[in-house]
Short mmCIF file of C-alpha atoms and ligand atoms in Angstrom, two decimals:
data_model
loop_
_atom_site.label_atom_id
_atom_site.label_comp_id
_atom_site.label_asym_id
_atom_site.label_seq_id
_atom_site.Cartn_x
_atom_site.Cartn_y
_atom_site.Cartn_z
CA MET A 1 -170.86 -94.67 231.53
CA ILE A 2 -173.10 -91.74 232.61
CA GLU A 3 -176.69 -93.23 231.85
CA ALA A 4 -177.77 -89.70 230.38
CA ASN A 5 -175.05 -90.31 227.60
CA ASN A 6 -176.29 -93.76 226.57
CA PRO A 7 -176.25 -93.57 222.79
CA THR A 8 -179.36 -95.80 222.44
CA LEU A 9 -181.59 -93.22 224.27
CA SER A 10 -184.17 -91.42 222.15
CA SER A 11 -186.84 -88.78 223.23
CA TRP A 12 -190.68 -88.87 223.15
CA LEU A 13 -190.09 -85.21 222.00
CA GLU A 14 -189.22 -84.98 218.23
CA VAL A 15 -185.45 -84.36 217.73
CA PRO A 16 -184.35 -84.02 214.19
CA THR A 17 -181.59 -86.47 213.14
CA GLY A 18 -178.11 -84.83 213.15
CA HIS A 19 -179.41 -82.06 215.50
CA ASP A 20 -176.79 -80.66 218.02
CA PHE A 21 -179.13 -81.02 220.87
CA GLN A 22 -179.94 -84.65 221.12
CA ILE A 23 -181.19 -86.22 224.36
CA GLN A 24 -177.50 -87.20 225.05
CA ASN A 25 -176.64 -83.58 225.03
CA LEU A 26 -179.05 -81.44 227.15
CA PRO A 27 -177.00 -78.21 227.34
CA PHE A 28 -178.01 -75.53 229.72
CA GLY A 29 -179.00 -71.85 228.93
CA ILE A 30 -180.93 -68.77 229.93
CA PHE A 31 -183.87 -67.91 227.80
CA SER A 32 -186.74 -65.56 227.68
CA THR A 33 -189.83 -65.29 225.69
CA SER A 34 -192.54 -62.36 225.33
CA GLU A 35 -194.23 -63.71 228.39
CA LEU A 36 -191.29 -65.05 230.42
CA SER A 37 -188.49 -63.16 231.99
CA PRO A 38 -184.86 -64.63 231.56
CA ARG A 39 -184.44 -67.97 233.25
CA PRO A 40 -182.69 -71.32 233.02
CA GLY A 41 -183.57 -73.68 230.33
CA ILE A 42 -182.36 -76.89 228.90
CA ALA A 43 -182.27 -77.38 225.05
CA LEU A 44 -183.64 -80.69 223.53
CA GLY A 45 -183.90 -80.57 219.64
CA ASN A 46 -185.84 -77.33 218.71
CA HIS A 47 -187.46 -77.11 222.22
CA VAL A 48 -186.46 -75.41 225.33
CA ILE A 49 -187.42 -77.37 228.56
CA HIS A 50 -188.60 -74.69 231.04
CA LEU A 51 -187.08 -75.73 234.42
CA SER A 52 -188.96 -73.47 236.49
CA ALA A 53 -192.18 -74.79 235.10
CA LEU A 54 -190.96 -78.38 235.68
CA PHE A 55 -190.19 -77.61 239.31
CA SER A 56 -193.49 -75.85 239.97
CA SER A 57 -195.27 -79.05 238.72
CA GLY A 58 -193.20 -81.10 241.00
CA TYR A 59 -191.14 -82.91 238.52
CA LEU A 60 -187.89 -81.70 240.03
CA SER A 61 -188.39 -82.39 243.70
CA ASN A 62 -185.86 -84.53 245.48
CA LEU A 63 -183.09 -82.50 243.85
CA PRO A 64 -180.87 -80.00 245.91
CA TYR A 65 -182.43 -77.02 244.25
CA ASP A 66 -185.18 -74.57 245.08
CA GLU A 67 -187.45 -72.23 243.20
CA SER A 68 -185.00 -69.34 243.27
CA ASP A 69 -182.42 -71.44 241.36
CA PHE A 70 -184.80 -71.97 238.42
CA SER A 71 -185.98 -68.33 238.25
CA SER A 72 -182.60 -66.61 238.26
CA ASP A 73 -181.47 -64.73 235.19
CA THR A 74 -178.20 -66.58 235.17
CA LEU A 75 -177.01 -70.07 235.67
CA ASN A 76 -174.70 -69.10 238.46
CA PRO A 77 -176.98 -70.48 241.21
CA ILE A 78 -177.40 -73.82 239.61
CA ILE A 79 -173.54 -73.91 238.83
CA ASN A 80 -172.66 -72.83 242.30
CA LYS A 81 -174.23 -75.92 243.82
CA GLY A 82 -171.51 -77.94 242.39
CA LYS A 83 -170.91 -80.90 240.11
CA SER A 84 -172.87 -83.64 241.63
CA PRO A 85 -176.30 -81.60 241.76
CA SER A 86 -175.96 -80.45 238.18
CA ARG A 87 -175.17 -84.08 237.19
CA GLU A 88 -178.44 -85.20 238.94
CA LEU A 89 -180.47 -82.49 237.35
CA ARG A 90 -179.29 -83.42 233.90
CA ALA A 91 -180.06 -87.11 234.74
CA ARG A 92 -183.43 -86.21 235.87
CA ILE A 93 -184.20 -84.39 232.60
CA SER A 94 -182.94 -87.34 230.62
CA ALA A 95 -185.20 -89.57 232.58
CA LEU A 96 -188.16 -87.44 232.04
CA PHE A 97 -187.81 -87.09 228.27
CA ARG A 98 -186.52 -90.52 227.14
CA SER A 99 -188.89 -92.36 224.85
CA ASP A 100 -190.10 -94.89 227.44
CA ALA A 101 -190.80 -92.29 230.05
CA SER A 102 -194.62 -91.66 230.36
CA GLU A 103 -194.75 -89.47 233.58
CA LEU A 104 -194.41 -86.22 231.75
CA ARG A 105 -195.29 -87.27 228.36
CA ASP A 106 -198.86 -88.45 229.44
CA SER A 107 -199.79 -85.35 231.46
CA VAL A 108 -200.65 -83.01 228.53
CA SER A 109 -201.61 -80.20 230.83
CA ASP A 110 -198.10 -79.99 232.16
CA HIS A 111 -196.53 -80.09 228.67
CA SER A 112 -197.75 -76.77 227.61
CA GLY A 113 -195.70 -74.60 230.15
CA CYS A 114 -192.72 -76.93 230.47
CA ILE A 115 -191.91 -77.33 226.71
CA ILE A 116 -191.20 -74.13 224.65
CA ASP A 117 -190.58 -73.87 220.92
CA MET A 118 -186.99 -72.72 220.48
CA SER A 119 -188.09 -70.44 217.54
CA THR A 120 -190.03 -68.14 220.12
CA VAL A 121 -187.15 -67.67 222.71
CA THR A 122 -184.40 -65.14 223.00
CA MET A 123 -181.14 -66.36 224.47
CA HIS A 124 -179.07 -64.35 227.04
CA MET A 125 -175.70 -64.57 228.69
CA PRO A 126 -175.99 -68.00 230.47
CA VAL A 127 -173.65 -66.86 233.35
CA GLN A 128 -172.54 -63.88 235.05
CA VAL A 129 -168.76 -64.36 234.34
CA GLY A 130 -166.67 -63.39 237.40
CA ASP A 131 -163.16 -63.81 235.98
CA TYR A 132 -162.11 -64.69 232.52
CA THR A 133 -158.78 -66.02 231.56
CA ASP A 134 -157.51 -66.75 228.07
CA CYS A 135 -155.02 -69.45 227.38
CA TYR A 136 -152.72 -69.86 224.34
CA SER A 137 -152.69 -73.66 224.21
CA SER A 138 -152.73 -74.58 220.46
CA GLU A 139 -149.19 -75.51 219.13
CA ASP A 140 -150.12 -74.85 215.57
CA HIS A 141 -151.63 -71.39 216.45
CA ALA A 142 -148.54 -70.46 218.72
CA ARG A 143 -146.11 -71.68 216.01
CA ASN A 144 -147.88 -69.74 213.26
CA VAL A 145 -147.82 -66.51 215.32
CA GLY A 146 -144.21 -67.06 216.24
CA LYS A 147 -143.30 -67.66 212.55
CA MET A 148 -144.84 -64.50 211.44
CA PHE A 149 -143.71 -62.21 214.05
CA ARG A 150 -140.54 -63.57 215.37
CA ASP A 151 -138.29 -66.31 214.17
CA PRO A 152 -139.65 -69.08 211.68
CA GLU A 153 -136.77 -71.50 213.14
CA ASN A 154 -137.71 -71.04 216.76
CA ALA A 155 -141.29 -70.12 216.60
CA LEU A 156 -142.21 -71.16 220.22
CA LEU A 157 -140.99 -69.07 223.01
CA PRO A 158 -138.92 -71.00 225.53
CA ASN A 159 -141.63 -71.50 228.19
CA TRP A 160 -144.41 -72.64 225.77
CA LYS A 161 -143.92 -76.24 226.22
CA HIS A 162 -143.42 -76.11 229.92
CA MET A 163 -146.67 -74.45 230.83
CA PRO A 164 -150.21 -73.47 229.48
CA VAL A 165 -149.36 -69.82 228.91
CA ALA A 166 -152.41 -67.58 229.75
CA TYR A 167 -153.43 -63.95 230.71
CA HIS A 168 -156.28 -62.52 232.58
CA GLY A 169 -158.89 -60.93 230.39
CA ARG A 170 -161.90 -58.86 230.83
CA ALA A 171 -165.26 -60.42 231.91
CA SER A 172 -167.53 -57.50 231.51
CA SER A 173 -167.34 -57.45 227.70
CA ILE A 174 -168.14 -61.11 227.23
CA VAL A 175 -171.43 -61.13 225.19
CA VAL A 176 -173.93 -63.70 223.91
CA SER A 177 -174.18 -64.93 220.43
CA GLY A 178 -176.19 -62.37 218.27
CA THR A 179 -174.78 -59.20 220.10
CA PRO A 180 -173.35 -56.89 217.30
CA ILE A 181 -169.65 -56.01 217.92
CA ARG A 182 -168.50 -52.38 217.39
CA ARG A 183 -165.12 -51.98 215.60
CA PRO A 184 -162.89 -50.39 218.33
CA HIS A 185 -160.67 -47.40 218.32
CA GLY A 186 -157.24 -47.41 219.60
CA GLN A 187 -153.57 -46.60 219.16
CA LEU A 188 -152.12 -47.91 215.96
CA LYS A 189 -148.60 -47.78 214.56
CA PRO A 190 -148.79 -47.92 210.77
CA SER A 191 -145.17 -48.66 210.37
CA GLU A 192 -141.92 -49.03 212.30
CA THR A 193 -140.88 -45.45 211.37
CA GLU A 194 -144.16 -43.60 211.89
CA PRO A 195 -145.35 -42.38 215.25
CA PRO A 196 -148.52 -43.97 216.67
CA ILE A 197 -152.00 -42.58 215.55
CA TYR A 198 -155.31 -42.83 217.13
CA GLY A 199 -158.15 -44.38 214.98
CA PRO A 200 -160.40 -47.40 214.21
CA SER A 201 -158.57 -50.66 214.05
CA ARG A 202 -157.91 -51.66 210.43
CA LEU A 203 -156.98 -55.22 211.37
CA LEU A 204 -160.09 -56.72 213.06
CA ASP A 205 -159.89 -60.40 213.63
CA PHE A 206 -161.77 -63.43 215.10
CA GLU A 207 -160.23 -66.07 217.14
CA LEU A 208 -161.88 -69.59 217.19
CA GLU A 209 -161.85 -70.79 220.76
CA MET A 210 -163.74 -72.86 223.22
CA ALA A 211 -164.16 -71.79 226.90
CA PHE A 212 -165.03 -73.66 230.00
CA VAL A 213 -167.14 -72.49 232.81
CA THR A 214 -166.18 -73.49 236.41
CA HIS A 215 -168.05 -74.59 239.48
CA PRO A 216 -166.84 -73.07 242.76
CA GLY A 217 -163.14 -74.17 243.24
CA LYS A 218 -161.21 -74.64 246.51
CA PRO A 219 -160.37 -71.93 249.18
CA LEU A 220 -157.64 -69.52 248.22
CA GLY A 221 -154.21 -71.05 248.51
CA THR A 222 -155.27 -74.50 247.66
CA PRO A 223 -154.45 -75.88 244.17
CA ILE A 224 -156.68 -78.07 242.13
CA SER A 225 -154.85 -81.06 240.60
CA THR A 226 -155.27 -82.39 237.01
CA SER A 227 -157.18 -85.52 238.41
CA GLU A 228 -159.52 -83.22 240.37
CA ALA A 229 -159.96 -80.71 237.45
CA ASP A 230 -163.12 -82.27 235.97
CA ASP A 231 -165.07 -81.93 239.24
CA TYR A 232 -164.73 -78.19 238.85
CA ILE A 233 -165.59 -77.86 235.17
CA PHE A 234 -169.47 -77.44 234.53
CA GLY A 235 -169.29 -77.22 230.86
CA LEU A 236 -168.14 -75.49 227.66
CA VAL A 237 -169.11 -72.96 225.15
CA LEU A 238 -167.88 -71.79 221.76
CA PHE A 239 -165.89 -68.63 222.15
CA ASN A 240 -164.87 -65.89 219.59
CA ASP A 241 -162.17 -63.79 221.08
CA TRP A 242 -162.42 -60.73 218.77
CA SER A 243 -159.12 -59.24 218.38
CA ALA A 244 -157.84 -55.91 216.96
CA ARG A 245 -154.37 -57.01 215.70
CA ASP A 246 -152.95 -53.52 215.10
CA ILE A 247 -153.91 -52.27 218.54
CA GLN A 248 -152.45 -55.52 219.91
CA LYS A 249 -149.27 -55.38 218.06
CA TRP A 250 -148.42 -51.88 219.56
CA GLU A 251 -149.58 -52.29 223.09
CA TYR A 252 -148.64 -55.83 224.17
CA ILE A 253 -144.97 -55.11 225.15
CA PRO A 254 -144.14 -55.89 227.97
CA LEU A 255 -147.49 -56.75 229.70
CA GLY A 256 -149.53 -58.61 227.12
CA PRO A 257 -152.85 -58.21 225.62
CA PHE A 258 -155.12 -55.30 226.69
CA LEU A 259 -157.36 -53.08 224.62
CA GLY A 260 -156.72 -55.13 221.47
CA LYS A 261 -158.73 -57.92 223.17
CA ASN A 262 -161.08 -56.57 225.92
CA PHE A 263 -163.56 -54.68 223.74
CA ALA A 264 -165.62 -57.90 223.11
CA SER A 265 -165.68 -61.90 223.10
CA SER A 266 -168.83 -63.58 222.02
CA ILE A 267 -170.01 -66.95 223.32
CA SER A 268 -172.65 -69.56 222.14
CA PRO A 269 -175.55 -69.39 224.48
CA TRP A 270 -175.90 -73.05 225.41
CA ILE A 271 -173.28 -74.56 227.89
CA VAL A 272 -172.71 -78.16 226.87
CA THR A 273 -171.75 -79.86 230.15
CA LEU A 274 -168.54 -81.73 230.46
CA ASP A 275 -170.54 -84.84 231.32
CA ALA A 276 -172.21 -84.76 227.88
CA LEU A 277 -168.68 -84.51 226.28
CA GLN A 278 -167.34 -87.52 227.94
CA PRO A 279 -167.93 -90.13 225.29
CA TYR A 280 -165.82 -88.01 222.95
CA ARG A 281 -162.58 -87.91 224.84
CA VAL A 282 -159.41 -88.69 222.72
CA PRO A 283 -155.76 -88.80 223.46
CA GLY A 284 -153.84 -85.73 223.26
CA PRO A 285 -150.42 -85.16 221.57
CA VAL A 286 -147.32 -86.64 223.26
CA GLN A 287 -145.79 -83.82 225.32
CA ASN A 288 -142.14 -83.55 224.88
CA PRO A 289 -140.22 -82.18 226.85
CA LYS A 290 -141.83 -84.03 229.66
CA VAL A 291 -144.10 -81.66 231.90
CA LEU A 292 -143.39 -81.00 235.50
CA PRO A 293 -145.33 -83.43 237.71
CA TYR A 294 -148.16 -81.02 238.66
CA LEU A 295 -149.09 -80.95 235.02
CA GLU A 296 -148.96 -84.72 234.29
CA TYR A 297 -152.26 -86.22 233.75
CA GLU A 298 -153.96 -89.58 233.25
CA GLY A 299 -156.46 -90.89 230.60
CA ASP A 300 -157.75 -89.24 227.54
CA SER A 301 -158.18 -85.64 228.25
CA HIS A 302 -158.85 -84.08 224.93
CA TYR A 303 -162.18 -83.80 223.15
CA ASP A 304 -163.18 -84.55 219.58
CA MET A 305 -165.29 -81.74 218.43
CA ASN A 306 -165.32 -80.38 214.93
CA LEU A 307 -165.21 -76.63 214.70
CA GLU A 308 -165.80 -74.28 211.88
CA VAL A 309 -165.90 -70.52 211.03
CA GLU A 310 -168.08 -68.94 208.51
CA ILE A 311 -167.86 -65.31 207.26
CA THR A 312 -171.01 -63.82 205.73
CA THR A 313 -170.64 -60.58 203.75
CA PRO A 314 -172.98 -57.64 204.19
CA ALA A 315 -174.65 -58.81 200.86
CA GLY A 316 -175.30 -62.17 202.34
CA ASP A 317 -172.64 -64.35 200.68
CA SER A 318 -171.01 -66.90 202.94
CA LYS A 319 -167.76 -68.76 203.16
CA ILE A 320 -166.30 -71.30 205.55
CA VAL A 321 -162.85 -70.03 206.18
CA CYS A 322 -161.91 -72.56 208.73
CA ARG A 323 -162.41 -76.13 209.77
CA SER A 324 -160.55 -77.17 212.78
CA ASN A 325 -161.11 -79.50 215.87
CA PHE A 326 -160.90 -79.02 219.59
CA LYS A 327 -158.67 -82.22 219.84
CA HIS A 328 -155.84 -80.17 218.33
CA MET A 329 -155.11 -78.63 221.69
CA TYR A 330 -151.47 -79.17 222.99
CA TRP A 331 -152.55 -78.23 226.64
CA ASN A 332 -155.93 -79.72 227.80
CA MET A 333 -158.34 -78.31 230.23
CA ARG A 334 -157.17 -80.43 233.23
CA GLN A 335 -153.76 -78.99 232.78
CA GLN A 336 -154.98 -75.54 232.15
CA LEU A 337 -156.97 -75.59 235.53
CA ALA A 338 -154.24 -77.27 237.52
CA HIS A 339 -151.73 -74.52 236.20
CA HIS A 340 -154.17 -71.70 237.04
CA THR A 341 -154.56 -72.75 240.51
CA VAL A 342 -151.03 -74.37 241.19
CA ASN A 343 -150.09 -70.95 243.05
CA GLY A 344 -153.24 -71.19 245.09
CA CYS A 345 -155.31 -68.77 242.85
CA ASN A 346 -158.93 -69.59 243.69
CA ILE A 347 -161.56 -69.98 240.96
CA ARG A 348 -165.31 -69.28 241.59
CA GLY A 349 -168.53 -70.45 240.02
CA GLY A 350 -169.11 -68.92 236.64
CA ASP A 351 -165.40 -68.06 235.80
CA MET A 352 -164.67 -68.66 232.12
CA ILE A 353 -161.35 -70.01 230.88
CA ALA A 354 -160.80 -69.97 227.13
CA SER A 355 -158.52 -72.31 225.17
CA GLY A 356 -156.75 -69.82 223.00
CA THR A 357 -157.21 -69.85 219.18
CA ILE A 358 -157.67 -73.48 217.97
CA SER A 359 -155.59 -73.95 214.83
CA GLY A 360 -155.10 -77.37 213.24
CA PRO A 361 -151.86 -78.38 211.47
CA GLU A 362 -152.90 -77.59 207.82
CA GLU A 363 -153.95 -74.52 205.95
CA GLY A 364 -157.80 -74.61 206.10
CA SER A 365 -157.74 -75.42 209.71
CA PHE A 366 -156.25 -72.10 211.09
CA GLY A 367 -158.40 -70.34 213.61
CA SER A 368 -157.94 -66.62 212.89
CA MET A 369 -157.71 -64.34 209.82
CA LEU A 370 -154.24 -63.48 210.91
CA GLU A 371 -153.10 -67.03 210.17
CA ILE A 372 -155.59 -67.75 207.29
CA SER A 373 -154.43 -64.67 205.32
CA TRP A 374 -150.90 -65.11 206.78
CA LYS A 375 -150.70 -61.40 208.10
CA GLY A 376 -152.68 -60.19 205.10
CA THR A 377 -150.23 -61.52 202.48
CA LYS A 378 -152.70 -64.11 201.24
CA PRO A 379 -156.18 -62.62 200.80
CA VAL A 380 -159.15 -65.04 201.02
CA PRO A 381 -161.44 -64.77 197.92
CA MET A 382 -165.21 -64.47 198.86
CA PRO A 383 -168.08 -65.78 196.76
CA ASP A 384 -169.13 -62.06 195.88
CA GLY A 385 -165.79 -61.35 194.32
CA THR A 386 -164.45 -59.42 197.28
CA GLU A 387 -161.41 -60.32 199.35
CA ARG A 388 -160.85 -60.59 203.09
CA ARG A 389 -157.61 -60.18 204.92
CA PHE A 390 -159.38 -59.39 208.07
CA ILE A 391 -162.99 -58.62 208.95
CA ASN A 392 -164.84 -55.90 207.05
CA ASP A 393 -167.66 -53.76 208.63
CA GLY A 394 -170.89 -55.49 208.08
CA ASP A 395 -169.46 -58.87 208.06
CA THR A 396 -170.97 -61.61 210.28
CA VAL A 397 -168.64 -64.19 211.87
CA LYS A 398 -170.42 -67.43 212.83
CA MET A 399 -168.70 -70.38 214.62
CA ARG A 400 -170.11 -73.87 215.02
CA GLY A 401 -169.23 -76.85 216.92
CA SER A 402 -170.48 -80.44 216.31
CA ASN A 403 -169.04 -83.87 216.13
CA GLY A 404 -171.92 -85.31 214.14
CA THR A 405 -173.58 -86.87 217.40
CA ILE A 406 -173.87 -83.74 219.67
CA GLY A 407 -172.85 -80.18 219.22
CA PHE A 408 -172.81 -76.57 220.54
CA GLY A 409 -175.02 -74.73 218.16
CA GLU A 410 -173.37 -71.53 217.22
CA VAL A 411 -171.87 -68.28 218.12
CA SER A 412 -172.53 -65.36 215.82
CA GLY A 413 -171.61 -61.66 215.76
CA LYS A 414 -171.87 -58.81 213.27
CA LEU A 415 -169.20 -56.26 212.94
CA LEU A 416 -170.55 -52.70 213.09
CA PRO A 417 -168.55 -49.83 211.63
CA ALA A 418 -166.51 -47.66 214.20
CA LEU A 419 -168.32 -44.82 215.80
CA1 CA B 1 -157.48 -65.47 222.49
#
């Protein structure tokens, strides 16, 4: 067991029971305050640990980092040092803040600058995302979409159970939680017989996903195997892959998603390390047909993390429209990364690889309005008496992830009307 994951640990800093950011979590993010420019921090309960201040006070010496790593406005310098240093850094923070550790606790003068009240911080994009890839790895989601748009009897395309299907997306429009999202314009085709028109998307959707952030990979031309994959995964965030279904439907043949997807994706601000998730590994589904050898993997490689999506209307009424779980994935992250690099494609520090919509097997666990309203045929009643088939202007979509012990906080985004 990684010592920082020890379930018996508690902190001398107050952490409310059930809080996502227990001492066993210690997620990384980029924060600012009215006095401090954006810089790396680690969350512990309702506090942000100010790494630059800890470093200046000498609490992070003997780690392979220098001052510039902790004053950067992205986590890329920390992530680029690789797995082992970031693991040491998390271990050091855990050791400084556990209840029996007096070194920092008893130095009141150091406290003031090193521990910041979370209510006073603004969160920023935690990484500069170099390349972004979106997978399509939930069987329930792929089946639902196949049933709606193709053949209910043969919902999965022939390749789907042989590889984690994915496409390369757009990194520039990935934004941090809280950033408003503008309803996009594009080409729409209202019916089979009418010509395309230009206008605002009428079928604006969310996709409930998780995404992992990578450490620098191997040189171009060198694959990463499933057994090596964990060494290249820094951590995960919640990921809302905003999708304009009408734009997507008309444009995607034959090359796949483009403007229906690349106008925005939102992420939660705190990156939960893969290490912190280790105690929550669970077995995945039996993969039949048997996968090719490069996609075989050993050990539990799926993660138990409850996920939910809430829509809040402009008037402030909220409804949970989806409860799912990350463990529902058919393809796991080890397989996704092995497949991504099997042709020698290189990954870099700060790349982001998203799971694809995470739907569970039952109604109520579907991860997009497309599935929840079944292409708009089953409107969702809202508490204020209105209905939702897709997302309305002024709605806020919030996703949360927690397994009752540790969690991700939330990713939230409000949809603004088209310009
Ligand atoms: Ca997606």
